Coordinates of C-alpha atoms and ligand atoms in Angstrom, one line a residue:
M13 CA -78.0 -34.8 21.4
K14 CA -79.8 -32.1 18.6
L15 CA -78.8 -28.8 19.6
G16 CA -81.9 -26.1 18.5
L17 CA -80.6 -22.8 17.2
V18 CA -82.9 -20.4 18.2
G19 CA -82.2 -16.4 16.2
C20 CA -79.3 -17.5 13.4
G21 CA -77.7 -13.6 13.5
R22 CA -74.1 -12.7 14.0
M23 CA -73.2 -14.6 17.5
G24 CA -76.0 -17.8 16.8
K25 CA -74.1 -18.4 12.9
A26 CA -70.6 -18.3 14.5
L27 CA -71.2 -20.7 17.3
A28 CA -73.1 -22.7 15.2
V29 CA -70.3 -22.7 12.4
G30 CA -67.7 -22.5 15.1
A31 CA -68.8 -25.7 16.6
M32 CA -69.3 -27.8 13.1
E33 CA -65.6 -26.5 11.6
A34 CA -64.0 -27.5 15.1
G35 CA -65.9 -31.1 14.7
A36 CA -67.3 -30.4 18.1
V37 CA -70.6 -31.5 16.2
A38 CA -72.1 -32.4 12.9
A39 CA -74.5 -30.4 10.9
A40 CA -76.6 -33.3 11.3
D41 CA -76.7 -32.8 14.9
F42 CA -78.8 -28.8 14.1
L43 CA -81.7 -27.7 13.7
A44 CA -81.8 -24.0 13.5
Y45 CA -85.0 -21.6 13.3
D46 CA -85.6 -17.7 13.1
V47 CA -87.9 -15.6 13.0
R48 CA -86.3 -14.1 9.2
P49 CA -86.6 -17.2 6.8
E50 CA -83.5 -16.1 5.4
A51 CA -81.2 -15.8 7.9
V52 CA -81.9 -19.9 8.4
E53 CA -82.2 -20.4 5.0
E54 CA -78.7 -19.0 4.3
L55 CA -76.9 -21.5 6.8
S56 CA -79.1 -24.0 5.1
R57 CA -77.5 -23.8 1.9
E58 CA -74.1 -22.9 3.3
K59 CA -73.5 -25.3 6.2
G60 CA -75.9 -27.3 5.1
I61 CA -78.5 -27.4 8.7
R62 CA -81.4 -28.1 8.6
A63 CA -84.3 -25.1 9.3
A64 CA -87.2 -26.3 11.4
A65 CA -91.2 -24.9 10.5
N66 CA -91.2 -23.1 13.5
L67 CA -90.1 -22.7 17.3
Q68 CA -92.5 -25.9 18.2
E69 CA -91.0 -28.2 15.7
L70 CA -87.2 -26.9 17.5
V71 CA -88.5 -27.7 20.9
T72 CA -90.0 -31.1 20.4
R73 CA -86.9 -32.5 18.4
C74 CA -84.2 -31.1 20.3
D75 CA -82.6 -32.1 24.0
V76 CA -80.8 -28.2 23.5
L77 CA -81.9 -25.1 22.7
L78 CA -79.2 -22.4 21.7
L79 CA -80.8 -19.0 22.4
C80 CA -79.3 -16.7 20.0
T81 CA -81.9 -13.7 19.9
K82 CA -81.6 -10.1 21.3
P83 CA -82.0 -10.3 24.7
D84 CA -85.5 -8.2 23.8
D85 CA -86.9 -11.5 22.2
V86 CA -84.8 -13.8 25.1
L87 CA -89.0 -13.3 26.9
T88 CA -91.3 -14.1 24.0
V89 CA -89.0 -17.2 22.7
L90 CA -89.0 -18.6 26.7
R91 CA -93.0 -18.1 26.7
E92 CA -93.5 -20.2 23.8
V93 CA -91.2 -23.0 25.3
A94 CA -93.0 -22.6 28.6
S95 CA -96.3 -22.9 26.6
S96 CA -95.4 -25.8 24.0
G97 CA -95.8 -28.6 26.6
T98 CA -92.7 -29.8 26.7
E99 CA -91.6 -31.8 29.8
E100 CA -90.2 -29.6 32.5
N101 CA -86.4 -30.3 32.6
R102 CA -85.5 -32.3 28.9
L103 CA -84.3 -29.3 27.6
L104 CA -81.5 -27.3 28.4
I105 CA -81.8 -24.1 27.9
L106 CA -78.4 -22.3 27.0
S107 CA -78.9 -18.5 26.0
I108 CA -76.1 -15.9 24.8
A109 CA -78.4 -12.7 25.5
A110 CA -76.2 -10.2 27.2
G111 CA -77.6 -9.5 30.5
V112 CA -80.5 -11.9 31.1
T113 CA -80.2 -13.9 34.4
V114 CA -80.5 -17.3 34.8
Q115 CA -83.0 -16.2 37.3
T116 CA -85.2 -14.7 35.5
I117 CA -84.7 -17.7 32.8
E118 CA -85.8 -19.8 34.6
R119 CA -88.4 -17.4 36.1
H120 CA -89.8 -17.6 32.8
I121 CA -90.1 -21.5 31.9
F122 CA -90.2 -24.1 34.6
N123 CA -89.7 -24.6 37.8
H124 CA -86.4 -27.0 37.2
A125 CA -85.7 -25.5 34.2
R126 CA -81.5 -26.6 33.3
V127 CA -80.3 -23.2 32.1
I128 CA -76.7 -22.2 31.0
R129 CA -75.9 -18.2 30.7
A130 CA -73.4 -17.8 28.4
M131 CA -70.9 -14.5 27.6
P132 CA -69.2 -14.8 24.4
N133 CA -67.1 -11.8 22.2
T134 CA -67.2 -10.7 18.7
P135 CA -63.7 -12.5 17.9
A136 CA -65.6 -16.0 18.1
L137 CA -66.5 -15.4 14.5
I138 CA -63.4 -15.8 13.7
G139 CA -62.6 -18.7 16.5
K140 CA -60.9 -16.8 18.9
G141 CA -63.7 -15.9 21.4
A142 CA -63.8 -15.6 25.4
A143 CA -66.8 -16.9 26.6
A144 CA -67.3 -17.4 30.7
Y145 CA -70.8 -19.1 31.8
T146 CA -72.5 -19.8 34.7
L147 CA -75.2 -22.9 35.6
G148 CA -78.5 -22.3 36.9
S149 CA -79.5 -24.2 39.8
A150 CA -80.7 -27.7 38.2
A151 CA -77.8 -27.6 35.7
T152 CA -75.9 -30.6 35.9
E153 CA -72.3 -31.1 35.0
E154 CA -73.4 -33.1 31.7
D155 CA -75.3 -29.4 30.8
A156 CA -71.8 -28.1 31.7
K157 CA -69.8 -30.3 29.1
I158 CA -72.2 -29.2 26.5
A159 CA -71.7 -26.2 26.7
R160 CA -67.9 -26.2 26.8
R161 CA -67.7 -28.2 23.9
L162 CA -69.6 -25.6 22.1
L163 CA -68.5 -21.8 23.6
G164 CA -64.5 -24.0 23.4
A165 CA -64.7 -24.8 19.6
V166 CA -64.9 -20.7 19.3
G167 CA -62.4 -19.9 21.3
S168 CA -61.3 -19.8 25.2
V169 CA -63.7 -20.8 27.7
V170 CA -64.3 -20.6 31.4
Q171 CA -67.2 -21.1 34.6
V172 CA -67.7 -18.5 36.8
K173 CA -70.7 -17.1 39.1
E174 CA -74.0 -15.8 38.3
S175 CA -72.6 -12.8 40.3
L176 CA -69.3 -12.3 38.4
M177 CA -71.2 -12.2 34.2
D178 CA -71.2 -8.8 34.4
T179 CA -67.9 -8.0 35.5
V180 CA -67.3 -10.8 32.3
T181 CA -69.6 -8.9 30.5
G182 CA -66.9 -5.3 31.2
L183 CA -63.7 -7.4 30.5
S184 CA -64.2 -10.3 27.7
G185 CA -67.4 -8.8 26.1
S186 CA -66.9 -5.3 25.9
G187 CA -62.9 -5.6 25.5
P188 CA -62.7 -6.5 22.2
A189 CA -63.4 -2.7 21.5
Y190 CA -60.4 -1.5 24.0
V191 CA -57.8 -3.1 22.4
Y192 CA -59.1 -1.5 19.1
L193 CA -58.6 1.6 20.3
L194 CA -55.1 0.4 21.6
I195 CA -54.4 -0.7 17.9
E196 CA -55.2 2.3 16.8
A197 CA -54.2 4.6 18.8
L198 CA -50.4 2.6 18.3
A199 CA -50.1 3.0 14.4
D200 CA -51.2 6.9 15.4
G201 CA -48.2 6.8 17.0
G202 CA -46.3 5.4 14.4
V203 CA -47.7 7.9 11.9
R204 CA -46.8 10.7 14.0
N205 CA -43.7 9.6 14.0
G206 CA -42.5 9.2 10.4
L207 CA -44.2 6.4 9.4
P208 CA -46.7 5.7 6.9
R209 CA -50.7 4.7 8.0
D210 CA -50.5 0.8 6.8
Q211 CA -47.6 0.0 8.4
A212 CA -48.1 1.5 11.0
L213 CA -51.4 -0.3 11.5
E214 CA -49.9 -3.7 10.2
L215 CA -47.1 -3.4 13.2
A216 CA -49.6 -2.0 15.7
T217 CA -52.0 -4.9 14.7
Q218 CA -49.5 -7.7 14.6
T219 CA -47.5 -6.2 17.9
V220 CA -50.7 -6.5 20.0
L221 CA -51.3 -10.3 18.4
G222 CA -47.9 -11.4 19.3
A223 CA -47.7 -10.3 22.4
A224 CA -50.5 -11.6 23.6
A225 CA -49.9 -15.1 22.0
M226 CA -46.3 -14.7 23.9
V227 CA -48.4 -14.4 27.4
Q228 CA -50.3 -17.3 26.4
S229 CA -47.8 -19.9 25.6
T230 CA -45.0 -19.0 27.5
G231 CA -47.8 -18.9 30.8
L232 CA -45.3 -16.4 32.0
H233 CA -46.6 -13.5 34.0
P234 CA -46.9 -10.6 31.9
A235 CA -45.2 -8.5 34.0
V236 CA -42.3 -10.7 33.5
L237 CA -42.3 -10.7 30.1
K238 CA -42.7 -6.7 30.6
D239 CA -39.7 -6.4 32.4
M240 CA -37.6 -9.3 29.9
V241 CA -38.2 -6.2 27.3
A242 CA -36.7 -3.5 29.2
S243 CA -33.8 -2.9 29.7
P244 CA -31.7 0.1 32.1
G245 CA -31.7 3.2 30.5
G246 CA -33.7 1.9 26.8
T247 CA -36.2 2.6 24.9
T248 CA -38.8 0.2 26.0
I249 CA -38.5 2.2 29.1
A250 CA -38.9 5.1 28.3
G251 CA -42.6 4.4 27.0
L252 CA -43.4 2.8 29.5
A253 CA -43.0 5.4 31.9
A254 CA -45.0 7.7 29.6
L255 CA -47.8 5.0 29.6
E256 CA -47.6 4.8 33.7
A257 CA -47.0 8.8 33.4
K258 CA -50.7 9.1 32.0
G259 CA -52.4 6.7 34.1
F260 CA -53.0 3.8 31.3
R261 CA -53.1 1.0 33.9
S262 CA -56.2 2.9 35.9
A263 CA -57.4 3.9 32.8
C264 CA -58.2 0.1 31.8
I265 CA -58.7 -0.6 35.2
D266 CA -61.6 2.5 34.9
A267 CA -62.7 1.2 31.4
V268 CA -63.5 -2.5 32.8
T269 CA -65.5 -0.9 36.0
A270 CA -67.0 1.5 34.0
A271 CA -68.6 -1.7 31.6
T272 CA -69.1 -3.8 34.9
E273 CA -71.6 -1.6 36.4
R274 CA -73.1 -0.6 32.9
S275 CA -74.2 -4.0 32.1
K276 CA -75.7 -4.2 36.1
E277 CA -77.8 -1.0 35.2
L278 CA -79.2 -3.1 32.1
G279 CA -79.7 -6.4 33.9
K280 CA -82.1 -4.0 35.7
A281 CA -83.8 -2.1 33.4
Ligands
NAP6 N1 -72.3 -9.1 19.2 C1 -71.3 -9.4 20.3 O1 -70.9 -8.8 20.3 C2 -72.4 -10.7 21.1 C3 -71.5 -10.5 22.5 C4 -71.7 -12.0 23.6 C5 -73.5 -12.1 23.5 N2 -73.9 -11.6 22.6 C6 -75.4 -12.1 22.4 O2 -75.8 -12.8 21.3 C7 -77.6 -12.2 21.1 C8 -77.3 -12.8 19.7 O3 -76.6 -11.2 19.2 P1 -76.5 -11.4 17.2 O4 -75.5 -10.5 17.3 O5 -76.2 -12.6 16.6 O6 -78.0 -10.7 16.9 P2 -78.5 -10.5 15.6 O7 -77.1 -10.4 14.4 O8 -79.4 -9.5 15.6 O9 -79.3 -12.0 15.5 C9 -80.4 -12.4 16.1 C10 -81.5 -13.3 15.4 O10 -82.3 -13.2 16.0 C11 -83.6 -13.0 15.3 N3 -85.0 -13.5 16.1 C12 -85.8 -12.4 16.3 N4 -87.0 -12.8 17.6 C13 -86.7 -14.5 17.2 C14 -87.9 -14.8 18.3 N5 -88.1 -14.5 18.5 N6 -87.3 -16.1 17.1 C15 -85.8 -16.5 16.5 N7 -85.4 -15.6 16.2 C16 -85.6 -14.1 16.4 C17 -83.5 -12.0 14.6 O11 -84.1 -11.8 13.8 P3 -84.8 -9.7 13.5 O12 -83.5 -10.1 13.1 O13 -85.8 -10.3 12.7 O14 -85.3 -9.4 15.1 C18 -81.7 -12.0 14.4 O15 -81.8 -12.6 12.6 C19 -77.7 -11.1 22.0 O16 -78.8 -11.8 22.9 C20 -76.3 -10.8 22.8 O17 -76.6 -9.3 23.7 C21 -74.0 -10.8 21.4

């Protein structure tokens, strides 16, 4: 199977390199193209991925097109693929462009195109991503396996209905920023109570990392883990009560809802 990487920016590079480093694919399985030749040259020089001269070469030689351009550039790429004379249904189109629906991709390419839309997040850059994907009407279970292999190489991956892709954007797509805010705020709390900034930041970061790892490795519900550390009349329950009084829980729910709504708005634009 030959994978054609269209767009070698941050995300395209992260997915390709992550999949290679995880051993899911080899450099020889990729062919890459970008309108910025220097972006492909860097990938060739550093990772041994071969550069294609143009999109047409990718379309002719690859089985999967990994669309990693900005959303605004996706339609240009699709029009070029549609007019390339390639056989309908031969290519799997796997797009990570935010807000570009499966229906939009299908409409701009072929009637029965095999399409998968995915939403990774930036921790994919360090192999710690959280991604979701949805299948187009003609995509097969074999196609889904390819998506899981590629996205799973740079983090965890779930399959959802297309109607939930905006929610995924609001949760895991935008979520790293919410957690950065949490880490910063926790560190501020430490500084407010006397810790030096660097130590406060280190402790806050490791606390978030450790707590997330506890949820993942124990498989316990976060509420159970929370109850386990909140002893009667202790320090943790005092902190939790302060968070509840300030509406922490509903602020998080509202953040995901606001980002989901914004994603829906952008999808219509
Ligand atoms: N970064 C994230 O957090 C994130 C998360 C989830 C999904 N995504 C999605 O991932 C996609 C890529 O994002 P990114 O941050 O990696 O963008 P990026 O760094 O700008 O990379 C996109 C690359 O594609 C090139 N390009 C533009 N038009 C092209 C064309 N017609 N053919 C081939 N290459 C073309 C761009 O060149 P120019 O710079 O010259 O235009 C650029 O090198 C976006 O659709 C985004 O929605 C990103």
